[in-house]
mmCIF file with all atom_site columns, C-alpha atoms in Angstrom:
data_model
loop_
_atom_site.group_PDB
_atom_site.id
_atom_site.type_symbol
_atom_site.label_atom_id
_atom_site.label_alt_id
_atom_site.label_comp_id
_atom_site.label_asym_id
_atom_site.label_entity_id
_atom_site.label_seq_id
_atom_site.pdbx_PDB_ins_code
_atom_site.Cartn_x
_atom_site.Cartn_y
_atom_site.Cartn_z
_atom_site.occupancy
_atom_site.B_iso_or_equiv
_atom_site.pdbx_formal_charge
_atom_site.auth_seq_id
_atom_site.auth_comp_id
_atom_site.auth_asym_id
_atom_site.auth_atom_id
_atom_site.pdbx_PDB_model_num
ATOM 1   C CA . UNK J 1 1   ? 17.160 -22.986 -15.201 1.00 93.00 ? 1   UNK J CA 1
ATOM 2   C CA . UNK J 1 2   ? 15.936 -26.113 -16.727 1.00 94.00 ? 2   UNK J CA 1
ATOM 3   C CA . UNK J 1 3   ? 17.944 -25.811 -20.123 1.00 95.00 ? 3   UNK J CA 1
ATOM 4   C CA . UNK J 1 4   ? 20.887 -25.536 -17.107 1.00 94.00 ? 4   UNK J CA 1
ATOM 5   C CA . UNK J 1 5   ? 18.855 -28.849 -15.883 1.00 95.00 ? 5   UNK J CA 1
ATOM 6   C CA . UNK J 1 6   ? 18.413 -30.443 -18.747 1.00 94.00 ? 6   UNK J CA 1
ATOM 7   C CA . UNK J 1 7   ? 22.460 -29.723 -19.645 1.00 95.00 ? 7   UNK J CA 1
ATOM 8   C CA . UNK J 1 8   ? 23.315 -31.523 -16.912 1.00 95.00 ? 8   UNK J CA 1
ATOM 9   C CA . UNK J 1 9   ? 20.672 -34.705 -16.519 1.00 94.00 ? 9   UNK J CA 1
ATOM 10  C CA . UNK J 1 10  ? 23.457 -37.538 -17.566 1.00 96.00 ? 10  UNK J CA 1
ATOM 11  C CA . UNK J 1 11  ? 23.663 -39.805 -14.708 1.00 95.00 ? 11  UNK J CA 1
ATOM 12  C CA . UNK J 1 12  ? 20.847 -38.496 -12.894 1.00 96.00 ? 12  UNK J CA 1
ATOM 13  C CA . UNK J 1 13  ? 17.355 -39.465 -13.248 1.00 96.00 ? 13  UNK J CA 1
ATOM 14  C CA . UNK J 1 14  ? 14.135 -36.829 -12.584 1.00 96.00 ? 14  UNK J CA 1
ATOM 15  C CA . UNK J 1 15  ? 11.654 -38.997 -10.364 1.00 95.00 ? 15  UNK J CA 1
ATOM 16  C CA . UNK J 1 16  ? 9.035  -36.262 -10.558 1.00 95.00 ? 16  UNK J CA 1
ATOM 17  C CA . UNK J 1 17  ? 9.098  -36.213 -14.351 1.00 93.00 ? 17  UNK J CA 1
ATOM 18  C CA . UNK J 1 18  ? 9.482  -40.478 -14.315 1.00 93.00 ? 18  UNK J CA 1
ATOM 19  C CA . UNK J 1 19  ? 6.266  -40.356 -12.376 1.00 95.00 ? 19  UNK J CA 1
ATOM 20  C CA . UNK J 1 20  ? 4.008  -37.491 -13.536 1.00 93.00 ? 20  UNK J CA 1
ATOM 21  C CA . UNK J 1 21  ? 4.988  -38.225 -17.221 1.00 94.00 ? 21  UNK J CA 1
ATOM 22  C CA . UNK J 1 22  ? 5.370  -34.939 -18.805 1.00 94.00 ? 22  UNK J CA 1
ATOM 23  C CA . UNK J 1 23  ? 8.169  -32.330 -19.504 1.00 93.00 ? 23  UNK J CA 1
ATOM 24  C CA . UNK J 1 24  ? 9.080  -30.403 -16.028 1.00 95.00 ? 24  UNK J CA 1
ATOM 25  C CA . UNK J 1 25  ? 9.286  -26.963 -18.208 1.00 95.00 ? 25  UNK J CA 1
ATOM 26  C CA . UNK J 1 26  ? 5.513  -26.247 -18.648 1.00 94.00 ? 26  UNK J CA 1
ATOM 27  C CA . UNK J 1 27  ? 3.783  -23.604 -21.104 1.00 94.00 ? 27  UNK J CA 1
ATOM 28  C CA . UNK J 1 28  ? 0.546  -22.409 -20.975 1.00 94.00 ? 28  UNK J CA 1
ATOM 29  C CA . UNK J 1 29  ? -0.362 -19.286 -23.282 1.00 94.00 ? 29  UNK J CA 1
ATOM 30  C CA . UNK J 1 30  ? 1.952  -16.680 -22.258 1.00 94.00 ? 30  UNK J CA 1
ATOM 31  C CA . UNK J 1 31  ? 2.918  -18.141 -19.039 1.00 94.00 ? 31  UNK J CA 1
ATOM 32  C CA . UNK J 1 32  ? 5.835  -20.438 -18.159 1.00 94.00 ? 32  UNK J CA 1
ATOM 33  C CA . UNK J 1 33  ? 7.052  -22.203 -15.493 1.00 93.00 ? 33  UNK J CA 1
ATOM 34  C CA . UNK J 1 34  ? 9.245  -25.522 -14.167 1.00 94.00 ? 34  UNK J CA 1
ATOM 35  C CA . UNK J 1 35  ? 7.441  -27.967 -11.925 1.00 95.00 ? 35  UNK J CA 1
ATOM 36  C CA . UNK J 1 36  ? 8.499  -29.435 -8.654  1.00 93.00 ? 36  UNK J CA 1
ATOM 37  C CA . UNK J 1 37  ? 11.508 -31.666 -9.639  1.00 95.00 ? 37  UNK J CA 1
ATOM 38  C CA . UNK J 1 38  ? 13.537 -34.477 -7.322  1.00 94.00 ? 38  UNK J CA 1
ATOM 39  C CA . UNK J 1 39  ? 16.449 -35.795 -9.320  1.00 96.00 ? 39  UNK J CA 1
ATOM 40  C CA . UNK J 1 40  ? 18.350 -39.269 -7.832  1.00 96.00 ? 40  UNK J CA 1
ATOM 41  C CA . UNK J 1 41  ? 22.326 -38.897 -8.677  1.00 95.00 ? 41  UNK J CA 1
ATOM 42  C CA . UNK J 1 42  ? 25.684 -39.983 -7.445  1.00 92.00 ? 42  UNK J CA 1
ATOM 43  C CA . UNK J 1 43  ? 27.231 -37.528 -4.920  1.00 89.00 ? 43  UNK J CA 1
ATOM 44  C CA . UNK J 1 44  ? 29.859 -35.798 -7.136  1.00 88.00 ? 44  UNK J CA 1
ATOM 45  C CA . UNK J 1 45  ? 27.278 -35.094 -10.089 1.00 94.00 ? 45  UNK J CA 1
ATOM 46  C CA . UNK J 1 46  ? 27.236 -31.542 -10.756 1.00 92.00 ? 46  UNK J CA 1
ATOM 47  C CA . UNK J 1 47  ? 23.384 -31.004 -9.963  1.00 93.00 ? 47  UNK J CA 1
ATOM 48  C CA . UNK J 1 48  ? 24.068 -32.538 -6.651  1.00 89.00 ? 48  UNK J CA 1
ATOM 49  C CA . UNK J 1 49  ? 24.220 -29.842 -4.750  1.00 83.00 ? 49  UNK J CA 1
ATOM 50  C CA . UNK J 1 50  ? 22.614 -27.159 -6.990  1.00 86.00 ? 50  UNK J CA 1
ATOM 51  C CA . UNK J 1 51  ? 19.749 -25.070 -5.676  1.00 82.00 ? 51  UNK J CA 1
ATOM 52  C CA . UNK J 1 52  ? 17.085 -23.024 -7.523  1.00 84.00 ? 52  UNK J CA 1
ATOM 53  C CA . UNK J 1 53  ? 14.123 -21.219 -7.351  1.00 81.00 ? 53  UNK J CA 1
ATOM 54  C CA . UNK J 1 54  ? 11.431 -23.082 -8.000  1.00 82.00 ? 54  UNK J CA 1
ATOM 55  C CA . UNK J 1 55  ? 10.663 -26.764 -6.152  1.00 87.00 ? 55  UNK J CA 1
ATOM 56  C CA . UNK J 1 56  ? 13.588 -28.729 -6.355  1.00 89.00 ? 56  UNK J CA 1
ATOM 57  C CA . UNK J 1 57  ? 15.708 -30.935 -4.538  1.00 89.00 ? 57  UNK J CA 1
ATOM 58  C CA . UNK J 1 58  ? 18.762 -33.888 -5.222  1.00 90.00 ? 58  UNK J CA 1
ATOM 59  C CA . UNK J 1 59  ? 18.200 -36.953 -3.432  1.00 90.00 ? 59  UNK J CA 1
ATOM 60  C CA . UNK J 1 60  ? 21.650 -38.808 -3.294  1.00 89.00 ? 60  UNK J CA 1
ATOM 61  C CA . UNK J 1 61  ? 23.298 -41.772 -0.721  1.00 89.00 ? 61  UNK J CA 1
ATOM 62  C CA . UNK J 1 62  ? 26.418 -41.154 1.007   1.00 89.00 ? 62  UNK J CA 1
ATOM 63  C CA . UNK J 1 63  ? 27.610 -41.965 4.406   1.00 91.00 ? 63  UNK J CA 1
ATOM 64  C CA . UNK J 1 64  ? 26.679 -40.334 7.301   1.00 92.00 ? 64  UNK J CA 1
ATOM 65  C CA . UNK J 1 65  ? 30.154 -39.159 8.391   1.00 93.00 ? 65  UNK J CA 1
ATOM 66  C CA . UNK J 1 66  ? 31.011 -37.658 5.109   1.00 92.00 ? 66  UNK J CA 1
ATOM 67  C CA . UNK J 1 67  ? 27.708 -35.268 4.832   1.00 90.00 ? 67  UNK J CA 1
ATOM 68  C CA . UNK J 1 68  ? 28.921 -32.337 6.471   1.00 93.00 ? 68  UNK J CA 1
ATOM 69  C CA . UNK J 1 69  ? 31.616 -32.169 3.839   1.00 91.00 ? 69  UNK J CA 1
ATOM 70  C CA . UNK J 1 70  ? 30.153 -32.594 0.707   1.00 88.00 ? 70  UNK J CA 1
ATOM 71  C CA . UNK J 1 71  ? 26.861 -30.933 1.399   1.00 86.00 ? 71  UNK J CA 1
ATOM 72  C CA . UNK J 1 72  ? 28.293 -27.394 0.437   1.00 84.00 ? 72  UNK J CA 1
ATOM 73  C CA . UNK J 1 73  ? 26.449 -24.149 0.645   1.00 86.00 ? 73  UNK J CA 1
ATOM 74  C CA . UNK J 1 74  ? 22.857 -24.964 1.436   1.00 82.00 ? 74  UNK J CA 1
ATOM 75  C CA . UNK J 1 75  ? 19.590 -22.268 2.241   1.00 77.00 ? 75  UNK J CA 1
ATOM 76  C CA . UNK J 1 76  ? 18.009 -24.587 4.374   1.00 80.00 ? 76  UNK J CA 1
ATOM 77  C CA . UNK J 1 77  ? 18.810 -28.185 5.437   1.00 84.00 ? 77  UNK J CA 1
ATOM 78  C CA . UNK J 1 78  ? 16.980 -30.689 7.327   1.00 87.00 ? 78  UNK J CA 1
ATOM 79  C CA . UNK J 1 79  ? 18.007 -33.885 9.587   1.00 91.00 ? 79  UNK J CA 1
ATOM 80  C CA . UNK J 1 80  ? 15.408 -36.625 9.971   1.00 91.00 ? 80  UNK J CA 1
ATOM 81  C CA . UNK J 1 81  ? 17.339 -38.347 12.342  1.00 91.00 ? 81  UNK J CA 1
ATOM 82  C CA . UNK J 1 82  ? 17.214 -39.181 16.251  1.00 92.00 ? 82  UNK J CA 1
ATOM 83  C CA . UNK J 1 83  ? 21.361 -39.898 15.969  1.00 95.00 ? 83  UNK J CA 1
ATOM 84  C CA . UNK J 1 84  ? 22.264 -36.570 18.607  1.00 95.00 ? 84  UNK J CA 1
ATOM 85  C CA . UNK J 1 85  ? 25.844 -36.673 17.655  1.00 96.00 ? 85  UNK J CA 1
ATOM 86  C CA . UNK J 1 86  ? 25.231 -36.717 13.586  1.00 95.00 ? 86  UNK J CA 1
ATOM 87  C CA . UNK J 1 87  ? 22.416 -33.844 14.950  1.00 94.00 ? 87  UNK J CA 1
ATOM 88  C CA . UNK J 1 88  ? 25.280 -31.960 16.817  1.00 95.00 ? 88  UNK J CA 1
ATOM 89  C CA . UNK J 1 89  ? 27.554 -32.445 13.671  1.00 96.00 ? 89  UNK J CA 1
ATOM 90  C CA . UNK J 1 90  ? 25.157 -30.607 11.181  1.00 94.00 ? 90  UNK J CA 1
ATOM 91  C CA . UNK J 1 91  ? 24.449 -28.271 13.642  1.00 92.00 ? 91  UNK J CA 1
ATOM 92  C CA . UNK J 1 92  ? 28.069 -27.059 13.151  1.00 93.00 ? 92  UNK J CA 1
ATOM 93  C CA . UNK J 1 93  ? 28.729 -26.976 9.748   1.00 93.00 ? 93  UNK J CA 1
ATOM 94  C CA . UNK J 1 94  ? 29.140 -23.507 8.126   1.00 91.00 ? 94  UNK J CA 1
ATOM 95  C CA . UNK J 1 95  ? 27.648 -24.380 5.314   1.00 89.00 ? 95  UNK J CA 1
ATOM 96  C CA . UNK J 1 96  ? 24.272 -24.480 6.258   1.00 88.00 ? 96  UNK J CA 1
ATOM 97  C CA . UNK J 1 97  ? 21.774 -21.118 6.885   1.00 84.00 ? 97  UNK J CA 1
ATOM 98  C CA . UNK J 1 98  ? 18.999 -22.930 8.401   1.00 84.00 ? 98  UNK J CA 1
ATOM 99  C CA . UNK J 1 99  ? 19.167 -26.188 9.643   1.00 88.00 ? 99  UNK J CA 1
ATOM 100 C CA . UNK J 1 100 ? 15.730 -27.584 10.526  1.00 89.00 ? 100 UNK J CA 1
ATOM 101 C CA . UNK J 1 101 ? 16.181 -30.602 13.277  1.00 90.00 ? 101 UNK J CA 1
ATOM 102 C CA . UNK J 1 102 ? 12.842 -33.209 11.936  1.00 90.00 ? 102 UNK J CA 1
ATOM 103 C CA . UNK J 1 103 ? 10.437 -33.058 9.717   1.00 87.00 ? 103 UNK J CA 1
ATOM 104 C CA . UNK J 1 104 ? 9.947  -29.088 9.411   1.00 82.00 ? 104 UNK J CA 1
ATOM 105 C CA . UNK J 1 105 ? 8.359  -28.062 5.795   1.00 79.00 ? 105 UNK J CA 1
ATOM 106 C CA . UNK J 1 106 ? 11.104 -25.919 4.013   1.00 71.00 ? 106 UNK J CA 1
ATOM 107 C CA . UNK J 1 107 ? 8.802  -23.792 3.317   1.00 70.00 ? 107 UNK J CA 1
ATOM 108 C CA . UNK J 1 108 ? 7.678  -22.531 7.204   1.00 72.00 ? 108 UNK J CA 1
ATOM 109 C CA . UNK J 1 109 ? 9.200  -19.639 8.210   1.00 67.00 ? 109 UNK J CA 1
ATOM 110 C CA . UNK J 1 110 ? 10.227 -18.676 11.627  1.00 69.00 ? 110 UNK J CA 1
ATOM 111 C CA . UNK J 1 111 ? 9.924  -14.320 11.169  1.00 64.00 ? 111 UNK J CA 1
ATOM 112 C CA . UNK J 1 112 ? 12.217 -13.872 14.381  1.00 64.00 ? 112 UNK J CA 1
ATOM 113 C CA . UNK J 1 113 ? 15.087 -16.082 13.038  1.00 65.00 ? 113 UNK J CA 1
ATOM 114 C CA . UNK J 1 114 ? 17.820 -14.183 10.719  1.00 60.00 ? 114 UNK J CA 1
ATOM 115 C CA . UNK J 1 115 ? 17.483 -13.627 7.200   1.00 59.00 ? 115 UNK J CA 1
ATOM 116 C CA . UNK J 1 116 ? 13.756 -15.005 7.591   1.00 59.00 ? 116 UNK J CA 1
ATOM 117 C CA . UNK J 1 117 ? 11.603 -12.070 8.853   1.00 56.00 ? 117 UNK J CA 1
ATOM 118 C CA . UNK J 1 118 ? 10.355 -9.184  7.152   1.00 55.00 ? 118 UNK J CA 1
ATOM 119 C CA . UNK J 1 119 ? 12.636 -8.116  4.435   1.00 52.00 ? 119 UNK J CA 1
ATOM 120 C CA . UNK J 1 120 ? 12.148 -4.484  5.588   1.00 53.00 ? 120 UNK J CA 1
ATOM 121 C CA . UNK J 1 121 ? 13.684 -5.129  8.772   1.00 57.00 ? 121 UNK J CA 1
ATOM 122 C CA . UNK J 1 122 ? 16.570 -5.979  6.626   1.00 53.00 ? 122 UNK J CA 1
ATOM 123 C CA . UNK J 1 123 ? 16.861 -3.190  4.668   1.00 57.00 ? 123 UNK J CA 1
ATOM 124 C CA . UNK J 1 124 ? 16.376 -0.736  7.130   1.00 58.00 ? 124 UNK J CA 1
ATOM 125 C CA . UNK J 1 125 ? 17.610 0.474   10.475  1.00 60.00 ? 125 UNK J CA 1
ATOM 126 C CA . UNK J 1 126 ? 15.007 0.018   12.968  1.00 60.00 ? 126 UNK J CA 1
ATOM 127 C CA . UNK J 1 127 ? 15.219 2.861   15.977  1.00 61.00 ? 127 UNK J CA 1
ATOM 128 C CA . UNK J 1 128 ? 13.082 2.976   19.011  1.00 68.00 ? 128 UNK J CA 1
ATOM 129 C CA . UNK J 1 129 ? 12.503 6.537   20.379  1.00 64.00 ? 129 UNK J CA 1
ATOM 130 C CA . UNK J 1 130 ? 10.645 8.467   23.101  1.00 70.00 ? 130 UNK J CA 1
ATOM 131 C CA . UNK J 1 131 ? 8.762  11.618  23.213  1.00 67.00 ? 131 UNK J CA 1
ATOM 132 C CA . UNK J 1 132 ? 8.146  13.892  25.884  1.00 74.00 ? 132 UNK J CA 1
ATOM 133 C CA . UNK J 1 133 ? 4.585  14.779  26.706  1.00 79.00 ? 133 UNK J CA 1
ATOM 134 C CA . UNK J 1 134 ? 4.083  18.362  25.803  1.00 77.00 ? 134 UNK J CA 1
ATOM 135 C CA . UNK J 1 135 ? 2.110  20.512  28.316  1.00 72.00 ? 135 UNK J CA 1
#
């Protein structure tokens, strides 16, 4: 991931790395791992839209009525905004699987909303039964 990062940085600019002053890919003895990164870009830069799995997020301007079609496939999104018809607008683009209204962590989890609960109620059939009393 951050070699795929680090591939791509021209014309973007890692604020997390500008601030905290070291590398984001971080080794200690046998352990490695990539720390929380926001990169600033243009809106057609190819990490724009990118998502991984570790802390990370692009932070880009464009204008309001052109977000729903550039934001492409997205795990979670969120709208700061009181604006109900730019609300109503997110709220129907497809490309979005959970679209938090406010200022909801990404993180918080809602365990009766799909894709979100219990990964064994995913993977298997749930069945509700009865059993009659034996005398």
């Amino acid at each position: 991931m951050n070699a795929m990062i680090e591939g791509n940085m021209t014309g973007a600019e890692d604020l997390c790395q500008k601030i905290r002053g070291t590398p984001r890919l971080h080794k200690e003895g046998r352990c490695t791992w990539l720390l929380p990164t926001i990169l600033r870009c243009d809106i057609d830069h190819t990490l724009a839209n990118k998502e991984f799995l570790f802390p990370y997020a692009t932070v880009i301007e464009c204008p309001q009525e052109q977000i729903a079609g550039k934001i492409g496939p997205t795990l979670v999104g969120s709208v700061i905004s009181s604006d109900r018809a730019f609300q109503q607008t997110m709220m129907n683009c497809p490309d979005i699987d959970r679209l938090n209204l406010g200022a909801i962590p990404t993180w918080k989890l809602s365990w009766d909303q799909p894709h979100e609960g219990n990964l064994f109620q995913h993977l298997y059939r749930q069945r509700a039964f009865q059993l009659e009393p034996v005398a």
